[in-house]
Coordinates of N, CA and C in Angstrom, one line a residue:
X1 N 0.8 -1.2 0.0 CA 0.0 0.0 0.0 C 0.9 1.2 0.0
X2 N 0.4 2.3 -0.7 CA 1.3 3.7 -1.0 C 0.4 4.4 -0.1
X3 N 1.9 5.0 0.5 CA 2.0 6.2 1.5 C 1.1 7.5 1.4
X4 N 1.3 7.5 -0.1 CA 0.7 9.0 -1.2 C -0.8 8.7 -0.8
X5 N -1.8 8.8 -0.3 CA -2.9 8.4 -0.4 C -3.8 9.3 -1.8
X6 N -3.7 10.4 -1.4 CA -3.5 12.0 -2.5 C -2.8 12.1 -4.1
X7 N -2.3 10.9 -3.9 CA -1.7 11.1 -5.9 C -2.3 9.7 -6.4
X8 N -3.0 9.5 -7.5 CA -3.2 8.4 -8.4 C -2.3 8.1 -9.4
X9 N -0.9 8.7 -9.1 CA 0.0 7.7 -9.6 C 0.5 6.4 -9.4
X10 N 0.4 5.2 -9.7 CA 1.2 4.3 -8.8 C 2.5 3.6 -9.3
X11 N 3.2 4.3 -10.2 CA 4.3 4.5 -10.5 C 5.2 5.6 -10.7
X12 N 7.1 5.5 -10.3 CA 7.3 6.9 -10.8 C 7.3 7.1 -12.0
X13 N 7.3 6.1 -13.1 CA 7.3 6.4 -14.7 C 6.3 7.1 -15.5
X14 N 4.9 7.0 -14.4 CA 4.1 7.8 -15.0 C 4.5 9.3 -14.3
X15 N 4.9 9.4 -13.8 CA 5.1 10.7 -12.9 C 6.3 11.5 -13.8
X16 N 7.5 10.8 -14.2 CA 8.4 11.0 -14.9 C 8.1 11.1 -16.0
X17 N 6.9 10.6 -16.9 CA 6.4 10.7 -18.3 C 5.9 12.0 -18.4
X18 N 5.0 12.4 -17.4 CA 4.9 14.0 -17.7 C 5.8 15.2 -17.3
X19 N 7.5 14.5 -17.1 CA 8.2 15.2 -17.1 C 9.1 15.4 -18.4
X20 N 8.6 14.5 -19.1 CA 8.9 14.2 -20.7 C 10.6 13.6 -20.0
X21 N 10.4 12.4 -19.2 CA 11.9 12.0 -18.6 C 11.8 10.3 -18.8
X22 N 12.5 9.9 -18.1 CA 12.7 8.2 -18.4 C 12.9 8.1 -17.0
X23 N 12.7 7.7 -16.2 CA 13.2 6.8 -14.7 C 14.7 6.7 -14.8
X24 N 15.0 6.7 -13.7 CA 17.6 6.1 -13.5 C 17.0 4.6 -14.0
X25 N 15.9 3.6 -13.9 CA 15.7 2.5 -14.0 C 14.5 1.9 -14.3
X26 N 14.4 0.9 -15.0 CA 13.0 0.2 -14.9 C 12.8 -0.1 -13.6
X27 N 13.3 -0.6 -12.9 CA 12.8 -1.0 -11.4 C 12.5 0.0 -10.7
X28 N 13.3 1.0 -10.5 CA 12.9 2.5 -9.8 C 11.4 2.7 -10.4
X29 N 11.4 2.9 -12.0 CA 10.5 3.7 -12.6 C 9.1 3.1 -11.9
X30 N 8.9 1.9 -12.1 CA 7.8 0.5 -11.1 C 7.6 0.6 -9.8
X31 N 8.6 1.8 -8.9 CA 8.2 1.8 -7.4 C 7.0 2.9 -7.7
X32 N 6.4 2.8 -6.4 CA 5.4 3.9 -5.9 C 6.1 5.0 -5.9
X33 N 5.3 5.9 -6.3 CA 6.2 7.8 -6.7 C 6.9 8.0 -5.4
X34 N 6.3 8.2 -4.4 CA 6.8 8.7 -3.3 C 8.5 8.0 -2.8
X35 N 8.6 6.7 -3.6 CA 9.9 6.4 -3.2 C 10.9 6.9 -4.1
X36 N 10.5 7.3 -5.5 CA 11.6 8.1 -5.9 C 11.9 9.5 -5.3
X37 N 10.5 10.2 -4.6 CA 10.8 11.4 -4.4 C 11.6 11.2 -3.2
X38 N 11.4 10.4 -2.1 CA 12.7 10.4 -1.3 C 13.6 9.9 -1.6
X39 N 13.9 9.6 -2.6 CA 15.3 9.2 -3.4 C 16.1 10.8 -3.7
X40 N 15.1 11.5 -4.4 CA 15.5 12.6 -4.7 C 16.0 13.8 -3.5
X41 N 15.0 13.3 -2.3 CA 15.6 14.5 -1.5 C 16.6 14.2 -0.7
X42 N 17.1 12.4 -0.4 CA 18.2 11.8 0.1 C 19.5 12.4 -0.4
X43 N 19.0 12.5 -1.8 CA 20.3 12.8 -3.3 C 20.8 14.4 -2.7
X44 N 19.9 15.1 -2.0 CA 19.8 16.9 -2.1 C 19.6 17.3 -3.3
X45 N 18.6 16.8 -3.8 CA 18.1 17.1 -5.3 C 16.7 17.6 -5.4
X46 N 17.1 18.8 -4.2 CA 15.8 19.3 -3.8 C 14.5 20.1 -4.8
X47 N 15.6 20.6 -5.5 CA 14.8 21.4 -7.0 C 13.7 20.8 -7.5
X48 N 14.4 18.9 -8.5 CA 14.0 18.3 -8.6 C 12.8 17.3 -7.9
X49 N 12.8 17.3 -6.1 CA 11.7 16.6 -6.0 C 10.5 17.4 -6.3
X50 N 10.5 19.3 -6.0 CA 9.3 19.7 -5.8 C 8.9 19.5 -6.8
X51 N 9.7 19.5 -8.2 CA 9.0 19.5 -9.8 C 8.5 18.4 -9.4
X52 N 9.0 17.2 -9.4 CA 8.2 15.7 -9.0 C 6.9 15.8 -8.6
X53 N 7.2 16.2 -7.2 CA 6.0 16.1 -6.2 C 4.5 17.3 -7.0
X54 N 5.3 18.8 -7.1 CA 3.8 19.2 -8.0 C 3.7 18.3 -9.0
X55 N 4.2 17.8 -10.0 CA 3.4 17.1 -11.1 C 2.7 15.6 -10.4
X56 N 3.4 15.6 -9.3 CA 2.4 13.8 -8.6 C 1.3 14.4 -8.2
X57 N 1.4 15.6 -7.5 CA -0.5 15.8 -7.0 C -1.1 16.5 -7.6
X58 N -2.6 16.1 -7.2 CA -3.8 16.8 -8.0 C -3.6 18.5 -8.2
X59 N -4.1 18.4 -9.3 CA -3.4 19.8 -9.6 C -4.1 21.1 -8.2
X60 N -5.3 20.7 -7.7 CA -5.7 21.7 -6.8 C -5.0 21.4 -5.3
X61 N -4.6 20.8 -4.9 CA -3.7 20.0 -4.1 C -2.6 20.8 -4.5
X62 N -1.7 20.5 -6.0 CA -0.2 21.3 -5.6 C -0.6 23.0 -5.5
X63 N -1.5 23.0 -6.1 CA -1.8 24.5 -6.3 C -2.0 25.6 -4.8
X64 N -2.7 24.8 -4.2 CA -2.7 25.3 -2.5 C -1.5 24.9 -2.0
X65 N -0.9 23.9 -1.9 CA 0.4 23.5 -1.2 C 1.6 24.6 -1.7
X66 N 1.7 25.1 -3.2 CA 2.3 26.5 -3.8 C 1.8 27.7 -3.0
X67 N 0.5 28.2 -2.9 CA 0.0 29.1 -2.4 C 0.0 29.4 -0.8
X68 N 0.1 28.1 -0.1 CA 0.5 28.0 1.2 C 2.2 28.3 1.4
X69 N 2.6 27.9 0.7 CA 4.1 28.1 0.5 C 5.2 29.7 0.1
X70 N 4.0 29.7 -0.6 CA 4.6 31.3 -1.2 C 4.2 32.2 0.1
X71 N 3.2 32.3 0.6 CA 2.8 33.0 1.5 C 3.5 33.0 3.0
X72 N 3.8 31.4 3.0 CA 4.7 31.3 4.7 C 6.4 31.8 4.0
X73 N 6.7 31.7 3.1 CA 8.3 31.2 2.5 C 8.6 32.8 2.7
X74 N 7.7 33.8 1.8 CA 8.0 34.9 1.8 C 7.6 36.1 2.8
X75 N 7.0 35.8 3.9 CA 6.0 36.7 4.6 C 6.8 38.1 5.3
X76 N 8.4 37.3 5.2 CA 9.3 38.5 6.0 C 9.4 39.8 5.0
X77 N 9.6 39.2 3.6 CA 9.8 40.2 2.7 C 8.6 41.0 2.1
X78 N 9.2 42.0 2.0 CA 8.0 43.5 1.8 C 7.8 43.5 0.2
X79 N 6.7 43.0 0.0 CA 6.0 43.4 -1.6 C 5.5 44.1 -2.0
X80 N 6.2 44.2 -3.4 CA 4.7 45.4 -3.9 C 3.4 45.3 -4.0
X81 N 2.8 46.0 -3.9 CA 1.3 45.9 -3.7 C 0.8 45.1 -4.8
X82 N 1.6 45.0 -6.1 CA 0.7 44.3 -7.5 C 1.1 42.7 -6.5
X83 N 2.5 42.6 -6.2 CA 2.6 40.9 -5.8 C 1.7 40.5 -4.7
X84 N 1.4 41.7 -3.9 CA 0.8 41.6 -2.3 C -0.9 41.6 -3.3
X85 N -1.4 41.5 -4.4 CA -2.6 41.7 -4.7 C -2.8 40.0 -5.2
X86 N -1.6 39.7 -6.0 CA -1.5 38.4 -6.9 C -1.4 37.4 -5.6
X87 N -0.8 37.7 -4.7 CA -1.2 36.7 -3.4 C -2.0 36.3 -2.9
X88 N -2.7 37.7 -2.4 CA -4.0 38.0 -1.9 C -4.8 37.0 -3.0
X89 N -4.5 36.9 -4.4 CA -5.7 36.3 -5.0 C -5.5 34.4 -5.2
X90 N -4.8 34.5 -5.0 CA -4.4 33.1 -5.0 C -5.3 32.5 -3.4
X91 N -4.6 33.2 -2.3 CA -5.2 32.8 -1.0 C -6.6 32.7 -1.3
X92 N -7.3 33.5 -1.9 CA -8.9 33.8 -1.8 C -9.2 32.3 -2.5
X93 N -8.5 32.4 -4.0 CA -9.0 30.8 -4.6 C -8.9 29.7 -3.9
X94 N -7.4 29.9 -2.8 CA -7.9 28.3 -2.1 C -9.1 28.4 -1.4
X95 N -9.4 28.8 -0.7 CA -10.6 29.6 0.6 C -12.2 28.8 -0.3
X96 N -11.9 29.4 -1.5 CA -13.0 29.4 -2.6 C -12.4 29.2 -3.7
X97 N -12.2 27.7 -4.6 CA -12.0 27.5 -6.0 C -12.7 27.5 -6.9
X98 N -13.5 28.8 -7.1 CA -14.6 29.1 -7.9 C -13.9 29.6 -9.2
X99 N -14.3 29.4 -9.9 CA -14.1 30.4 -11.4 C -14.0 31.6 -11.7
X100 N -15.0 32.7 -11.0 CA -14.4 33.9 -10.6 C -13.3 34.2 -10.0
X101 N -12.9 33.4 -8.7 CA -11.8 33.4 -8.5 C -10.2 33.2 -9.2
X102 N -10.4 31.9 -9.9 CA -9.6 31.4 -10.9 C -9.3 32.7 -11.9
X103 N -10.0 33.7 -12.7 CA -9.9 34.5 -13.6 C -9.2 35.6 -12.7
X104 N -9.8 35.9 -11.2 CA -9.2 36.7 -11.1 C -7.9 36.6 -10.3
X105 N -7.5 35.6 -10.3 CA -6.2 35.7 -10.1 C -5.5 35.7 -11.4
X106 N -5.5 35.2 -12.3 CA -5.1 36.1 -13.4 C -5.0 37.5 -14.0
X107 N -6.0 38.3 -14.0 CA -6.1 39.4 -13.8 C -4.9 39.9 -12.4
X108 N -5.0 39.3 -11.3 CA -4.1 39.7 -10.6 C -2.2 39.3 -10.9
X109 N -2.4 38.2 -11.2 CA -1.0 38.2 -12.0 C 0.0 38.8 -12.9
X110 N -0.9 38.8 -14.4 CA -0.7 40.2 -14.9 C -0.4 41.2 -14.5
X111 N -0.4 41.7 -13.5 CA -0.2 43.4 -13.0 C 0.7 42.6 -11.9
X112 N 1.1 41.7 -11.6 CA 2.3 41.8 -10.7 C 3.6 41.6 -11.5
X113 N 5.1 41.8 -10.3 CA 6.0 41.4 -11.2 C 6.3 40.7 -11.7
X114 N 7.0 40.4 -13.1 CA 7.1 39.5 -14.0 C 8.3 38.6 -12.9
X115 N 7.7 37.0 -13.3 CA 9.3 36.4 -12.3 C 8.5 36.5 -10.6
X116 N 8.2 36.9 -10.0 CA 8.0 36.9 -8.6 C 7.2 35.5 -7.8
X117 N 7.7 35.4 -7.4 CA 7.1 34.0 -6.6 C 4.8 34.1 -6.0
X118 N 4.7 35.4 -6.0 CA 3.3 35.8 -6.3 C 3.0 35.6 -7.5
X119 N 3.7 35.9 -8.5 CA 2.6 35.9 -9.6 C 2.8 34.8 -10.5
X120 N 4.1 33.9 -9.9 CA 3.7 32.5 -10.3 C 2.7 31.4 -9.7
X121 N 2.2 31.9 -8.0 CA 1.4 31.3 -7.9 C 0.4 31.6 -8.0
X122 N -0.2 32.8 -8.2 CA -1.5 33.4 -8.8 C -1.9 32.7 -10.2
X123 N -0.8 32.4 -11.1 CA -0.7 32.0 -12.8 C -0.6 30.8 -12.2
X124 N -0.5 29.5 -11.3 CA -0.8 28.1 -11.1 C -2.6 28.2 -10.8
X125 N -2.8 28.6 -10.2 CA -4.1 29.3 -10.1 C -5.3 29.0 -11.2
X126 N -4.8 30.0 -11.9 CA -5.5 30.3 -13.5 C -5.0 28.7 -14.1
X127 N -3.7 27.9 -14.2 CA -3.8 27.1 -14.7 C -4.1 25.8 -14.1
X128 N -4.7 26.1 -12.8 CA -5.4 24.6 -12.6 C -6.3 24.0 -12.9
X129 N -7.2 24.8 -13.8 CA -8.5 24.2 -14.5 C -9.2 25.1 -15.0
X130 N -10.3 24.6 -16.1 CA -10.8 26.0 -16.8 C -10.7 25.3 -17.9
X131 N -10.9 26.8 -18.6 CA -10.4 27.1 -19.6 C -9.4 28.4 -19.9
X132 N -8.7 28.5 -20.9 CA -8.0 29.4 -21.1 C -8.0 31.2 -21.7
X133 N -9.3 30.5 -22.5 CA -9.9 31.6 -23.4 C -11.0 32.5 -22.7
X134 N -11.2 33.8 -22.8 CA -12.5 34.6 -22.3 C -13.5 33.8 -22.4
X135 N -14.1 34.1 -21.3 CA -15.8 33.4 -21.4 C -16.6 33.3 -22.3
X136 N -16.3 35.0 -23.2 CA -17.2 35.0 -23.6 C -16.9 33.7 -25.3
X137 N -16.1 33.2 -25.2 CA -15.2 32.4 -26.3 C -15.4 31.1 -26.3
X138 N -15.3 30.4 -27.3 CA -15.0 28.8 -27.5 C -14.0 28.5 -26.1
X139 N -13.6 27.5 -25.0 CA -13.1 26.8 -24.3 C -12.2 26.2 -24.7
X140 N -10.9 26.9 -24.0 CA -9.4 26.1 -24.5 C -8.8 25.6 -23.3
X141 N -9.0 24.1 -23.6 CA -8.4 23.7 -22.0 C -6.9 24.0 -21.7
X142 N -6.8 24.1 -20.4 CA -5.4 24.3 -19.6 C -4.4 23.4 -20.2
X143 N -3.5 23.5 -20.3 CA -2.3 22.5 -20.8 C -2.1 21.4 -19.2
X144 N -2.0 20.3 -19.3 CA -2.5 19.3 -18.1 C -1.4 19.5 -17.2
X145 N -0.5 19.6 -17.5 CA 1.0 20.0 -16.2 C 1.6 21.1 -15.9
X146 N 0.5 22.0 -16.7 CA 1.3 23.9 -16.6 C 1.0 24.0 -14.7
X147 N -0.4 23.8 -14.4 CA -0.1 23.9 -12.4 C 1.0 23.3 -11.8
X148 N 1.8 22.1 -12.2 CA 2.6 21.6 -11.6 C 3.1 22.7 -11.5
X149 N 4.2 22.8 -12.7 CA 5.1 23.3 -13.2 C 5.0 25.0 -12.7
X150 N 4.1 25.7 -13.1 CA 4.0 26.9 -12.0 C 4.0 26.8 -10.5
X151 N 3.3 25.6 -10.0 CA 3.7 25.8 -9.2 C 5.3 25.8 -8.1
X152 N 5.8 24.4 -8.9 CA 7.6 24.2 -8.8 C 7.9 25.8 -8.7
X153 N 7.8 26.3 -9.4 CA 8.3 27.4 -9.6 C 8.3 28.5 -8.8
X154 N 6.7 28.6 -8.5 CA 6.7 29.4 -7.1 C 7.4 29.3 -6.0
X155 N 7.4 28.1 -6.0 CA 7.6 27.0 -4.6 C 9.7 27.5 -4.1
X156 N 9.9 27.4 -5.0 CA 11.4 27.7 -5.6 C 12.0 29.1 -5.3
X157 N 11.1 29.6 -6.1 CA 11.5 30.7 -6.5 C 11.4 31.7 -4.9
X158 N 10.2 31.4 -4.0 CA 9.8 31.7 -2.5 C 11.1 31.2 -1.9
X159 N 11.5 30.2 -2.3 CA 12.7 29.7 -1.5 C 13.8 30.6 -1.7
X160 N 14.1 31.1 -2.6 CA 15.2 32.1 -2.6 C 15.3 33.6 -1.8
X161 N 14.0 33.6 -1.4 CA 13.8 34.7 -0.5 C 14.4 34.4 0.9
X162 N 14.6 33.2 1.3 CA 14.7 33.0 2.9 C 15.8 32.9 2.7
X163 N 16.4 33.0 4.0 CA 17.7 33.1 4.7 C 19.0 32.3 4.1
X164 N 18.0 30.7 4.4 CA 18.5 29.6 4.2 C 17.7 28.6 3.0
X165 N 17.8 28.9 1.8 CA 17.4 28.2 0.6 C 16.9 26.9 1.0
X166 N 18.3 26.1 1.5 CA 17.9 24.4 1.5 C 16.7 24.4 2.5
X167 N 16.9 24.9 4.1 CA 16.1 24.7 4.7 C 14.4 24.9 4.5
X168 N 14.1 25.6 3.7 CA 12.9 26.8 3.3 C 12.7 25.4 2.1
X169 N 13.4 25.0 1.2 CA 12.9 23.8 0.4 C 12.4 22.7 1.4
X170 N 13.1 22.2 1.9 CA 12.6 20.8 2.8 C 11.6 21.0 3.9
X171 N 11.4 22.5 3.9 CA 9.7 22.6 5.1 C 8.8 22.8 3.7
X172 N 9.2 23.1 2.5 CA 7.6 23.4 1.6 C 8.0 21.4 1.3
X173 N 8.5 20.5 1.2 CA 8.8 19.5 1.1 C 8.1 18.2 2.1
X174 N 8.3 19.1 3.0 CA 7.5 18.3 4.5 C 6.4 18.1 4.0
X175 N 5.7 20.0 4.0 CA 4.3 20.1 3.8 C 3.9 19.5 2.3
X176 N 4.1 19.3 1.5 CA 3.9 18.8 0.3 C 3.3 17.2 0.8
X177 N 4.9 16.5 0.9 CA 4.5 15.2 1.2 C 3.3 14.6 2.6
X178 N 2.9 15.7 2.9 CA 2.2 15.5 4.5 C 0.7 15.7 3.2
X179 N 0.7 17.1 2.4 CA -0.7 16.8 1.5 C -0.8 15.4 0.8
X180 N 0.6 14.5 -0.1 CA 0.5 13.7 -0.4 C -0.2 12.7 0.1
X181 N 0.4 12.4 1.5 CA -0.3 11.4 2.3 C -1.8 11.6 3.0
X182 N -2.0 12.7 3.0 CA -3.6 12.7 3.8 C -4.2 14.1 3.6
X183 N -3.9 14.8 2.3 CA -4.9 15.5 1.7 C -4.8 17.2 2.1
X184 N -5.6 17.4 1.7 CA -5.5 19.8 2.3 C -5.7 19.6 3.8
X185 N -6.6 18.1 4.4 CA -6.9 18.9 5.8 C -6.1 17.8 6.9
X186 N -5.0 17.6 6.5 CA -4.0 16.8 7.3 C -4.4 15.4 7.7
X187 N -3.6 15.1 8.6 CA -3.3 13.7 9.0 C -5.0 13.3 10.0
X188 N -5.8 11.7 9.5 CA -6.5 11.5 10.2 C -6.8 11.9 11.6
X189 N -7.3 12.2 12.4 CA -7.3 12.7 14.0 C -8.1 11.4 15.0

């Protein structure tokens, strides 16, 4: 039985396939995901597990676990109001993952800095479901691994704000694999 209770992967090869990668092995590739990702964090190949781990969970799952992250990673440092808005809108979508919401964290993206750890998680946001096009338009679905991947990114890029890089990776790493195993509202009680 896998640890992940939270990802429907049950191998790393599918997890690795939407990294457009191959597994170090066919046997690795056949374990349950979560044992490559602690392969990877054993390695200090910390970059690499988060890409992992967002592309292993549901995309609304990495998308809060980014948005949770960006918010605790960066809270010491002073933003500009556009990033402090693109935050603000992301937090609101976890609270409420409504559609309105979704758009407007986009709209708040946009107007924040290009590159900032807010306005990549605002833009994981927008790409966790939907569609891409105005409403008022034909429906262009999301590309299926752009939330990962924004969110990696956030997750990362938040990291470079703290003190201590490694450390600030392996607490958004904790919390990641704690969503893996038992979901947004933690461990059974």
């Amino acid at each position: 039985m896998t640890e992940w209770q939270r990802v429907k992967w049950t191998e790393t090869s599918q997890v690795m396939d939407l990294l457009d990668q191959r597994a170090p092995s066919d046997e690795l590739g056949r374990t349950p995901p979560e044992v490559y990702f602690h392969e990877l964090r054993s390695a200090n190949r910390l970059d690499d597990a988060t890409l992992f781990l967002a592309l292993a969970l549901p995309r609304q799952e990495t998308v809060v676990w980014a948005a949770h992250c960006v918010r605790d990673l960066s809270d010491t440092r002073e933003r500009s109001r556009t990033d402090g808005d693109a935050m603000k809108s992301a937090l609101l979508w976890v609270q409420d993952p409504s559609e309105q919401r979704r758009r407007a964290a986009f709209v708040a993206a946009n107007l924040a800095k290009h590159g900032s750890a807010e306005r990549l998680a605002a833009m994981a946001v927008f790409y966790s479901g939907g569609s891409l096009s105005p409403e008022q338009y034909a429906p262009v679905p999301v590309p299926a691994h752009a939330a990962g991947h924004l969110s990696a990114a956030a997750i990362l890029t938040a990291a470079g704000y703290a003190p201590d890089r490694k450390a600030a990776i392996n607490r958004a790493l904790d919390e990641g694999d704690a969503i893996a195993k038992w979901g947004l509202n933690g461990p059974p009680r």
